[in-house]
Coordinates of N, CA and C in Angstrom, one line a residue:
Chain R
D1 N 113.7 97.9 75.8 CA 113.9 98.9 77.3 C 112.9 98.8 77.9
G2 N 112.3 98.3 79.0 CA 111.1 98.8 79.8 C 111.0 100.0 80.2
G3 N 110.2 100.8 79.9 CA 109.2 102.2 80.1 C 108.3 102.6 80.4
I4 N 108.3 103.9 80.5 CA 106.7 104.8 80.3 C 107.3 105.5 79.2
T5 N 105.9 105.7 78.5 CA 106.0 106.8 76.8 C 105.0 107.8 76.9
Q6 N 105.2 108.6 77.2 CA 104.1 109.9 76.9 C 104.2 110.6 75.7
S7 N 102.7 111.0 75.2 CA 103.3 111.4 74.0 C 101.1 112.4 74.2
P8 N 102.2 113.8 73.1 CA 102.9 114.3 72.5 C 103.7 115.2 73.8
K9 N 104.9 115.3 73.5 CA 105.4 116.2 74.3 C 105.2 117.4 74.7
Y10 N 104.9 118.2 73.7 CA 103.9 119.6 74.0 C 102.4 119.0 73.1
L11 N 102.1 120.3 73.8 CA 100.4 120.0 73.5 C 99.9 121.5 73.8
F12 N 99.2 122.2 72.8 CA 98.6 123.4 72.7 C 97.2 123.2 72.5
R13 N 96.3 123.9 73.9 CA 94.8 123.6 73.7 C 94.2 124.8 73.5
K14 N 93.0 125.0 72.6 CA 92.6 126.2 72.7 C 91.3 126.2 73.7
E15 N 90.7 127.4 74.5 CA 89.8 127.5 75.3 C 88.7 126.5 75.0
G16 N 88.3 125.9 76.0 CA 86.9 125.3 75.5 C 87.3 124.0 75.0
Q17 N 88.6 123.2 74.5 CA 88.8 122.0 74.0 C 88.9 121.1 75.0
N18 N 88.4 119.7 74.9 CA 89.1 118.7 75.4 C 90.2 118.0 74.5
V19 N 91.3 117.8 75.1 CA 92.6 116.9 75.1 C 92.8 115.8 75.7
T20 N 93.6 114.7 75.3 CA 94.0 113.6 75.7 C 95.4 113.3 75.6
L21 N 95.9 113.1 77.2 CA 97.6 112.7 77.3 C 97.2 111.4 77.3
S22 N 98.4 110.8 75.9 CA 98.9 109.4 76.5 C 99.7 109.1 76.9
C23 N 99.7 107.8 77.7 CA 100.4 107.3 78.6 C 100.6 105.8 78.4
E24 N 102.0 105.1 77.8 CA 101.7 104.0 77.5 C 102.9 103.2 78.7
Q25 N 102.7 101.9 79.2 CA 104.3 101.2 80.1 C 104.1 99.8 79.6
N26 N 105.5 99.6 79.8 CA 105.4 98.0 79.0 C 106.6 97.3 80.2
L27 N 106.3 97.8 81.3 CA 107.0 97.3 83.0 C 106.1 96.3 83.4
N28 N 104.7 96.1 82.9 CA 103.8 94.9 83.5 C 103.4 95.4 85.2
H29 N 103.7 97.2 85.3 CA 103.0 97.4 86.5 C 101.7 97.7 87.0
D30 N 100.9 97.4 87.9 CA 99.9 97.4 87.9 C 99.3 98.6 88.0
A31 N 100.1 99.3 89.0 CA 99.8 100.7 89.5 C 100.2 101.8 88.3
M32 N 99.1 102.7 88.3 CA 99.6 103.9 87.4 C 99.3 105.1 87.7
Y33 N 100.0 106.2 87.5 CA 99.3 107.4 88.1 C 99.4 108.9 87.1
W34 N 98.8 109.6 87.1 CA 98.8 110.9 86.8 C 99.3 112.1 87.7
Y35 N 100.2 112.8 87.7 CA 100.8 114.2 87.9 C 100.7 115.3 87.5
R36 N 100.3 116.2 88.5 CA 100.4 117.7 87.4 C 101.8 118.4 88.4
Q37 N 102.6 119.2 87.5 CA 103.3 120.0 88.0 C 103.6 121.3 87.9
D38 N 103.6 121.9 88.9 CA 103.5 123.5 88.3 C 104.6 124.2 89.3
P39 N 105.3 125.3 88.8 CA 106.2 125.8 89.3 C 106.3 126.2 90.8
G40 N 107.4 125.6 91.4 CA 107.3 126.0 92.7 C 106.4 125.0 94.2
Q41 N 105.9 124.3 93.0 CA 104.8 123.3 93.5 C 105.1 121.7 93.6
G42 N 104.6 121.1 94.8 CA 105.2 119.7 94.2 C 104.2 119.0 93.4
L43 N 104.7 117.9 93.3 CA 103.6 116.9 91.9 C 102.1 116.9 92.6
R44 N 101.4 116.9 92.2 CA 100.4 116.7 92.7 C 99.5 115.7 91.7
L45 N 98.7 114.8 92.7 CA 98.2 113.8 91.9 C 96.8 114.1 91.7
I46 N 96.7 113.8 90.2 CA 95.2 113.9 89.7 C 94.4 112.9 90.0
Y47 N 95.1 111.5 89.4 CA 94.1 110.1 89.2 C 95.4 109.1 89.5
Y48 N 94.9 107.8 90.1 CA 95.4 107.0 90.0 C 94.7 105.8 89.8
S49 N 95.4 104.4 89.4 CA 94.8 102.9 89.2 C 95.4 102.2 89.3
Q50 N 95.0 101.3 90.3 CA 95.8 100.0 90.7 C 95.9 98.8 90.1
I51 N 94.5 98.9 89.5 CA 94.1 97.5 88.6 C 93.6 98.2 87.2
V52 N 93.5 97.3 86.3 CA 92.6 97.4 85.0 C 91.1 97.5 85.5
N53 N 90.6 98.5 84.7 CA 88.9 98.8 84.9 C 88.8 99.7 86.1
D54 N 89.7 99.9 87.0 CA 89.5 100.7 88.2 C 90.4 101.8 88.4
F55 N 90.2 102.8 88.6 CA 90.7 103.8 88.7 C 90.1 105.1 90.3
Q56 N 90.8 106.0 90.7 CA 90.4 106.6 91.8 C 90.8 108.2 91.8
K57 N 90.0 109.1 92.2 CA 90.5 110.4 92.3 C 91.7 110.7 93.1
G58 N 92.5 111.5 92.6 CA 93.4 112.1 93.5 C 93.2 113.5 94.1
D59 N 94.0 114.3 94.4 CA 94.0 115.3 95.2 C 93.2 116.6 94.2
I60 N 93.7 116.5 92.9 CA 92.9 117.7 92.1 C 92.4 117.3 90.9
A61 N 91.2 116.2 90.8 CA 90.7 115.5 90.0 C 89.4 116.3 89.0
E62 N 89.5 117.2 89.8 CA 87.9 118.3 89.2 C 88.7 118.3 87.3
G63 N 87.8 118.4 86.4 CA 88.3 119.0 85.1 C 89.1 117.9 84.6
Y64 N 89.5 116.4 85.3 CA 89.9 115.4 84.5 C 89.3 114.6 84.4
S65 N 89.4 113.5 83.6 CA 88.9 112.1 83.6 C 89.8 111.1 83.1
V66 N 90.0 110.2 83.4 CA 91.3 109.0 82.7 C 90.1 107.5 82.7
S67 N 90.9 106.7 81.9 CA 90.1 105.4 81.8 C 91.6 104.0 81.9
R68 N 91.0 103.2 82.3 CA 92.3 102.0 82.2 C 91.4 100.6 81.7
E69 N 91.5 100.8 80.3 CA 91.0 99.6 79.7 C 91.9 98.4 79.5
K70 N 93.1 98.8 79.3 CA 94.4 97.8 79.4 C 95.2 98.4 80.5
K71 N 96.1 97.2 81.1 CA 97.2 97.5 82.0 C 98.2 98.3 81.3
E72 N 98.2 98.2 79.9 CA 99.7 99.4 79.7 C 99.3 100.3 79.0
S73 N 98.2 100.7 79.2 CA 97.5 102.2 79.1 C 96.5 103.0 80.0
F74 N 97.3 104.4 80.2 CA 96.6 105.2 80.9 C 96.1 106.3 80.3
P75 N 95.3 106.8 79.7 CA 95.2 108.0 79.0 C 94.4 109.1 79.9
L76 N 94.8 110.4 79.9 CA 94.3 111.5 80.5 C 93.4 112.5 80.0
T77 N 92.3 112.8 80.0 CA 91.8 113.7 79.2 C 91.6 115.1 80.1
V78 N 92.1 116.1 79.3 CA 91.9 117.5 80.1 C 90.8 118.0 79.6
T79 N 89.6 118.3 80.3 CA 88.1 118.4 79.6 C 88.3 120.3 79.9
S80 N 87.3 120.7 79.3 CA 87.2 122.2 79.3 C 86.8 122.7 80.4
A81 N 86.2 121.9 81.4 CA 85.9 122.1 82.9 C 86.9 122.8 83.9
Q82 N 88.0 122.2 83.2 CA 89.5 122.5 83.9 C 90.1 123.9 83.4
K83 N 90.0 124.9 84.5 CA 89.9 126.2 84.3 C 91.7 126.6 84.5
N84 N 92.5 125.9 84.6 CA 93.8 126.3 84.6 C 94.9 125.0 84.2
P85 N 94.7 124.5 83.0 CA 95.2 123.6 82.6 C 96.8 123.5 82.3
T86 N 97.3 124.7 81.9 CA 98.3 124.8 81.6 C 99.5 124.8 82.6
A87 N 100.6 123.6 82.4 CA 100.9 122.8 83.3 C 101.9 121.8 82.6
F88 N 102.9 121.3 83.8 CA 103.4 119.9 83.0 C 102.8 118.1 83.4
Y89 N 102.6 117.7 82.8 CA 101.9 116.2 83.0 C 103.1 115.1 83.2
L90 N 103.1 114.5 84.0 CA 103.9 113.2 84.7 C 103.1 112.5 84.5
C91 N 103.1 111.1 83.8 CA 102.4 109.9 84.2 C 103.5 109.0 84.8
A92 N 102.9 108.2 85.6 CA 103.9 107.3 86.2 C 103.4 105.8 86.7
S93 N 104.2 104.8 86.9 CA 104.0 103.7 86.9 C 104.7 102.9 88.5
S94 N 104.1 102.4 89.4 CA 105.3 101.8 90.2 C 104.9 100.3 91.1
V95 N 106.0 100.0 91.4 CA 105.8 98.9 92.5 C 105.9 99.4 93.7
R96 N 106.1 98.8 94.9 CA 106.2 99.5 96.1 C 107.2 100.5 96.5
D97 N 108.2 100.0 96.3 CA 109.5 100.9 96.2 C 109.8 102.1 95.5
G98 N 109.2 102.4 94.3 CA 109.5 103.7 93.9 C 108.6 103.7 92.5
Y99 N 108.7 105.0 92.3 CA 107.6 105.0 90.8 C 108.7 105.3 89.6
T100 N 108.3 105.0 88.3 CA 109.2 105.1 87.2 C 108.0 106.2 86.6
F101 N 109.0 107.3 86.1 CA 108.1 108.3 85.1 C 108.3 108.3 83.9
G102 N 107.3 109.1 83.1 CA 107.4 108.9 81.9 C 108.2 110.7 81.6
S103 N 108.6 110.9 80.2 CA 109.2 112.1 80.2 C 108.3 113.7 80.2
G104 N 106.9 113.2 80.3 CA 106.1 114.5 80.6 C 105.5 115.0 79.1
T105 N 104.3 115.8 79.5 CA 103.6 116.7 78.3 C 103.6 117.8 79.4
R106 N 103.9 118.8 78.3 CA 103.8 120.2 78.6 C 102.4 120.9 77.7
L107 N 101.7 121.3 78.2 CA 100.1 121.3 78.0 C 100.2 122.7 78.0
T108 N 99.9 123.7 77.3 CA 99.7 124.9 77.0 C 98.4 125.6 76.5
V109 N 97.8 126.3 77.2 CA 96.2 126.6 76.7 C 96.7 128.4 76.1
V110 N 96.1 128.0 74.7 CA 96.3 129.4 73.6 C 95.1 130.4 73.7
Chain P
G1 N 98.0 117.3 109.3 CA 98.0 116.5 107.3 C 99.6 116.4 107.4
Q2 N 99.6 116.0 106.0 CA 101.0 115.6 105.5 C 101.6 116.9 105.2
N3 N 102.8 116.9 105.2 CA 103.5 118.4 104.8 C 105.2 117.9 104.6
I4 N 105.9 118.6 103.3 CA 106.9 118.5 103.6 C 107.9 119.8 103.1
D5 N 108.9 120.2 103.5 CA 109.3 121.4 103.3 C 111.0 120.9 102.9
Q6 N 111.1 121.7 101.8 CA 112.9 121.4 101.5 C 113.1 123.0 100.7
P7 N 114.7 123.7 100.9 CA 114.7 125.1 100.2 C 114.4 124.9 99.1
T8 N 114.3 126.2 98.3 CA 113.6 126.4 97.2 C 114.7 126.3 96.1
E9 N 116.1 126.9 96.4 CA 117.2 126.9 95.7 C 118.8 126.9 96.4
M10 N 119.7 126.2 96.0 CA 120.9 126.1 96.7 C 121.9 126.5 95.5
T11 N 123.0 126.8 95.6 CA 123.9 127.2 94.7 C 125.2 126.8 95.5
A12 N 126.3 125.7 94.6 CA 127.5 125.4 95.0 C 128.3 125.3 93.9
T13 N 129.2 125.1 94.2 CA 130.8 125.1 93.5 C 131.4 123.5 92.8
E14 N 131.5 123.5 91.3 CA 131.7 122.3 91.1 C 133.1 121.5 91.8
G15 N 132.8 120.4 92.4 CA 134.1 119.7 93.1 C 133.5 119.8 94.6
A16 N 132.5 120.2 95.2 CA 132.6 120.6 96.5 C 131.2 119.6 96.9
I17 N 131.0 119.8 98.3 CA 129.7 119.3 98.5 C 128.7 119.7 98.8
V18 N 127.4 119.1 98.8 CA 126.2 120.1 98.9 C 125.4 119.2 99.8
Q19 N 124.8 119.6 100.7 CA 123.7 119.1 101.8 C 122.3 119.0 101.3
I20 N 121.2 118.6 100.9 CA 120.2 119.3 100.5 C 119.3 118.5 101.8
N21 N 118.6 119.4 102.7 CA 117.5 118.4 103.6 C 115.9 118.7 103.3
C22 N 115.4 118.1 103.9 CA 114.0 117.8 103.8 C 113.6 117.5 105.2
T23 N 112.5 118.1 105.5 CA 111.9 117.9 106.7 C 110.4 117.5 106.5
Y24 N 109.8 117.0 107.1 CA 108.0 115.9 107.0 C 107.3 116.0 108.2
Q25 N 106.2 116.0 108.0 CA 104.8 115.9 109.3 C 103.8 115.0 108.1
T26 N 104.2 113.7 108.7 CA 103.2 112.6 108.3 C 102.9 111.8 109.2
S27 N 101.6 111.1 108.9 CA 101.5 109.9 110.1 C 101.3 108.8 109.1
G28 N 101.6 107.6 109.4 CA 102.0 106.3 109.0 C 102.7 106.1 107.8
F29 N 104.3 106.5 108.4 CA 105.1 107.1 107.5 C 105.7 105.5 107.2
N30 N 106.1 105.5 105.8 CA 106.5 104.1 105.3 C 107.8 104.3 104.4
G31 N 108.3 105.7 104.8 CA 109.6 105.5 103.7 C 109.8 106.6 102.9
L32 N 111.0 107.3 102.8 CA 111.1 108.8 102.2 C 112.0 108.1 100.6
F33 N 111.6 109.2 99.7 CA 112.4 108.8 98.5 C 113.1 110.1 98.2
W34 N 114.2 110.4 97.5 CA 114.9 111.2 96.7 C 114.5 111.2 95.0
Y35 N 114.1 111.9 94.5 CA 114.3 111.9 93.0 C 115.3 113.2 92.4
Q36 N 115.7 113.0 91.3 CA 116.5 114.3 90.6 C 115.7 114.3 89.3
Q37 N 115.2 115.7 89.0 CA 114.7 116.2 87.7 C 115.4 116.8 87.2
H38 N 115.9 117.2 86.0 CA 116.2 118.1 84.9 C 115.3 118.8 84.4
A39 N 115.7 120.1 84.4 CA 114.4 121.1 83.9 C 113.6 120.1 82.4
G40 N 112.0 120.0 82.6 CA 111.8 119.7 81.2 C 111.6 118.3 81.3
E41 N 111.9 117.3 82.0 CA 112.2 116.2 81.9 C 111.6 115.0 83.1
A42 N 111.7 114.1 83.2 CA 111.0 113.0 84.2 C 111.9 113.0 85.3
P43 N 111.5 113.1 86.4 CA 112.1 112.6 87.5 C 112.6 111.5 87.6
T44 N 114.1 111.2 88.1 CA 114.6 110.0 87.9 C 114.7 109.8 89.5
F45 N 114.7 108.5 90.0 CA 114.9 107.7 91.1 C 116.6 107.5 91.7
L46 N 116.6 108.4 92.6 CA 117.9 108.1 93.3 C 118.1 107.9 94.6
S47 N 117.4 107.4 95.4 CA 117.4 106.7 96.5 C 115.8 106.4 97.6
Y48 N 115.9 105.5 98.5 CA 114.7 105.4 98.9 C 115.1 104.9 100.8
N49 N 114.7 105.6 101.7 CA 115.1 105.2 103.0 C 113.8 104.7 103.5
V50 N 113.6 103.6 104.1 CA 112.8 103.2 105.5 C 113.2 103.2 106.6
L51 N 114.7 103.0 107.1 CA 114.8 102.7 108.2 C 116.1 103.9 108.3
D52 N 116.3 104.7 110.0 CA 117.3 105.6 110.0 C 118.7 105.1 109.5
G53 N 119.2 106.1 109.5 CA 120.6 106.0 108.9 C 121.1 106.6 107.7
L54 N 122.3 106.2 107.3 CA 122.6 106.7 105.9 C 122.9 106.0 105.2
E55 N 122.5 106.0 103.7 CA 122.6 105.2 102.8 C 123.6 105.5 101.6
E56 N 124.4 104.9 101.0 CA 125.8 105.9 100.1 C 125.3 104.8 98.8
K57 N 125.2 105.6 98.1 CA 125.5 105.0 96.5 C 126.2 106.1 95.6
G58 N 127.3 105.6 95.6 CA 128.6 106.8 94.8 C 128.4 107.8 95.6
R59 N 128.5 108.7 94.4 CA 128.7 110.5 95.0 C 127.4 110.8 96.0
F60 N 126.3 110.0 95.7 CA 125.1 110.6 96.5 C 124.6 109.4 97.9
S61 N 125.0 110.3 99.0 CA 123.8 109.5 99.8 C 123.0 110.2 100.5
S62 N 122.3 109.4 101.3 CA 120.8 109.7 101.9 C 120.8 109.3 103.1
F63 N 120.2 110.1 103.8 CA 120.3 110.2 105.6 C 118.8 110.1 105.5
L64 N 118.2 109.5 106.8 CA 117.0 109.5 107.7 C 116.7 109.3 108.8
S65 N 116.5 110.3 109.6 CA 116.0 110.3 111.3 C 114.5 110.2 111.0
R66 N 114.0 109.2 111.5 CA 112.2 109.4 111.8 C 112.1 109.9 112.9
S67 N 112.2 110.0 113.8 CA 112.2 110.3 115.1 C 111.9 111.7 114.9
K68 N 112.8 112.8 113.9 CA 112.9 113.9 113.8 C 112.4 114.4 112.6
G69 N 111.5 113.4 111.8 CA 111.0 113.8 110.4 C 112.0 114.6 109.5
Y70 N 113.3 114.2 109.6 CA 114.2 114.5 109.0 C 115.0 113.8 107.9
S71 N 115.6 114.6 106.5 CA 116.3 113.4 106.0 C 117.0 114.7 105.1
Y72 N 118.3 113.8 104.4 CA 118.8 115.1 103.6 C 119.6 113.9 102.9
L73 N 119.9 114.9 101.6 CA 120.5 114.3 100.5 C 121.9 114.8 100.0
L74 N 123.4 113.7 100.1 CA 124.2 114.3 100.3 C 124.9 114.4 98.9
L75 N 125.5 115.4 98.1 CA 125.6 115.0 96.8 C 127.7 115.5 97.1
K76 N 128.3 114.3 96.4 CA 129.6 114.8 96.8 C 130.4 114.9 95.3
E77 N 131.7 115.4 95.0 CA 132.6 115.7 94.0 C 131.2 116.2 93.1
L78 N 130.9 117.5 93.4 CA 129.7 117.9 92.5 C 130.0 118.1 90.9
Q79 N 129.5 118.0 90.1 CA 129.6 118.0 88.6 C 128.5 119.1 88.2
M80 N 128.9 119.8 87.3 CA 128.0 120.5 86.0 C 126.3 120.0 86.0
K81 N 126.7 118.6 85.9 CA 125.7 117.9 85.2 C 125.0 117.6 86.5
D82 N 125.0 117.9 87.7 CA 124.4 117.7 89.0 C 123.4 118.7 88.9
S83 N 123.5 120.3 88.3 CA 122.3 121.2 88.4 C 121.3 120.3 88.0
A84 N 120.1 120.5 88.8 CA 118.9 119.8 88.7 C 117.8 120.3 89.8
S85 N 116.6 119.9 90.0 CA 116.0 119.9 91.2 C 115.9 118.7 91.8
Y86 N 115.8 118.5 93.0 CA 115.7 117.3 93.9 C 115.0 117.5 94.6
L87 N 113.8 116.6 94.3 CA 112.8 116.3 95.1 C 112.8 115.1 95.9
C88 N 112.2 115.4 97.4 CA 111.8 114.6 98.4 C 110.3 114.0 98.2
A89 N 110.1 112.9 98.8 CA 108.9 112.4 98.6 C 108.8 111.4 99.9
V90 N 107.5 111.5 100.5 CA 107.4 110.3 101.3 C 106.0 109.9 101.1
N91 N 106.6 108.5 101.3 CA 105.4 107.6 101.1 C 104.8 107.0 102.5
Y92 N 103.6 107.0 102.8 CA 102.5 106.8 104.1 C 101.4 106.1 103.4
W93 N 100.9 105.4 104.8 CA 99.8 104.4 104.7 C 98.7 105.5 104.9
S94 N 97.8 105.6 104.3 CA 96.4 106.4 104.9 C 95.1 105.6 104.1
G95 N 94.8 104.4 104.6 CA 93.7 103.8 103.6 C 94.3 103.3 102.6
G96 N 95.6 103.0 102.3 CA 96.3 102.4 101.1 C 97.8 103.4 101.1
F97 N 98.7 102.7 100.0 CA 99.9 103.3 100.3 C 99.7 104.8 99.3
K98 N 100.2 106.0 99.8 CA 100.2 107.1 99.2 C 101.7 107.9 99.2
T99 N 101.5 108.9 98.1 CA 102.9 109.4 98.4 C 102.5 111.2 97.9
I100 N 103.3 111.9 99.0 CA 103.2 113.3 98.9 C 104.9 113.9 98.4
F101 N 104.9 114.6 97.7 CA 106.2 115.4 97.3 C 106.4 116.4 97.8
G102 N 107.7 117.1 98.0 CA 107.7 118.5 98.1 C 108.2 119.2 96.8
A103 N 107.8 120.1 97.0 CA 108.4 121.4 95.7 C 109.8 121.1 95.2
G104 N 110.3 120.4 95.7 CA 111.7 120.7 95.1 C 112.8 121.6 95.6
T105 N 114.4 120.8 95.0 CA 115.2 122.2 95.4 C 116.1 122.1 94.4
R106 N 115.8 123.5 93.8 CA 116.3 123.5 92.7 C 118.1 123.7 93.0
L107 N 119.0 122.9 92.2 CA 120.6 123.1 92.7 C 120.9 124.0 91.7
F108 N 122.0 125.1 91.6 CA 122.7 125.0 90.4 C 124.1 125.0 90.9
V109 N 125.2 124.6 90.0 CA 126.5 124.5 90.3 C 127.2 125.1 89.2
K110 N 127.9 125.8 90.0 CA 128.6 127.0 88.9 C 130.1 126.4 89.2
A111 N 130.7 126.7 88.0 CA 132.6 126.4 87.9 C 133.3 126.9 89.0

């Protein structure tokens, strides 16, 4: 079945560490996205990519980095520069009429 | 700027009907989505309205009025499994297609 796979489901990070969240899709979608979800707030766009080897900053890109070397993969790195990284991270891909989301990664700073 | 408002929480009884409202202020409006999200899980697509009117899909219906910047999601014959957050999202054009999400409405269905 086609879909988006995010891993890991839960991730714990120490202060000052970089961590990478994986996102893989087999839907053959060109566009991929990373969103952050915090309690009481709407999904906020971190980065997006419309095509391989190209990506754009979203509304809250500071402290994050991405790469898009393959159509299927869009990993997100949460760097030590991100001061409040504890959140639920959702990866998505899309065609024009809607998003397909992965099951999410819950990142906690310990 | 772009903005979406929806109620934070609602409670309804199993078997009843509930209407979840969403108001938005956007320029370059291109369509409105509703997603369902159970706690700790991915949002799943429910509906997409581009034109004014009511779209019905089984127990769920979605309405759009572009002139009023207003939409609602109607859930009939509520079941306990409908307890979830319902996200309203607007697709708009601003140098490319973009989407803004509301904070979601948490629906509690009680027996």
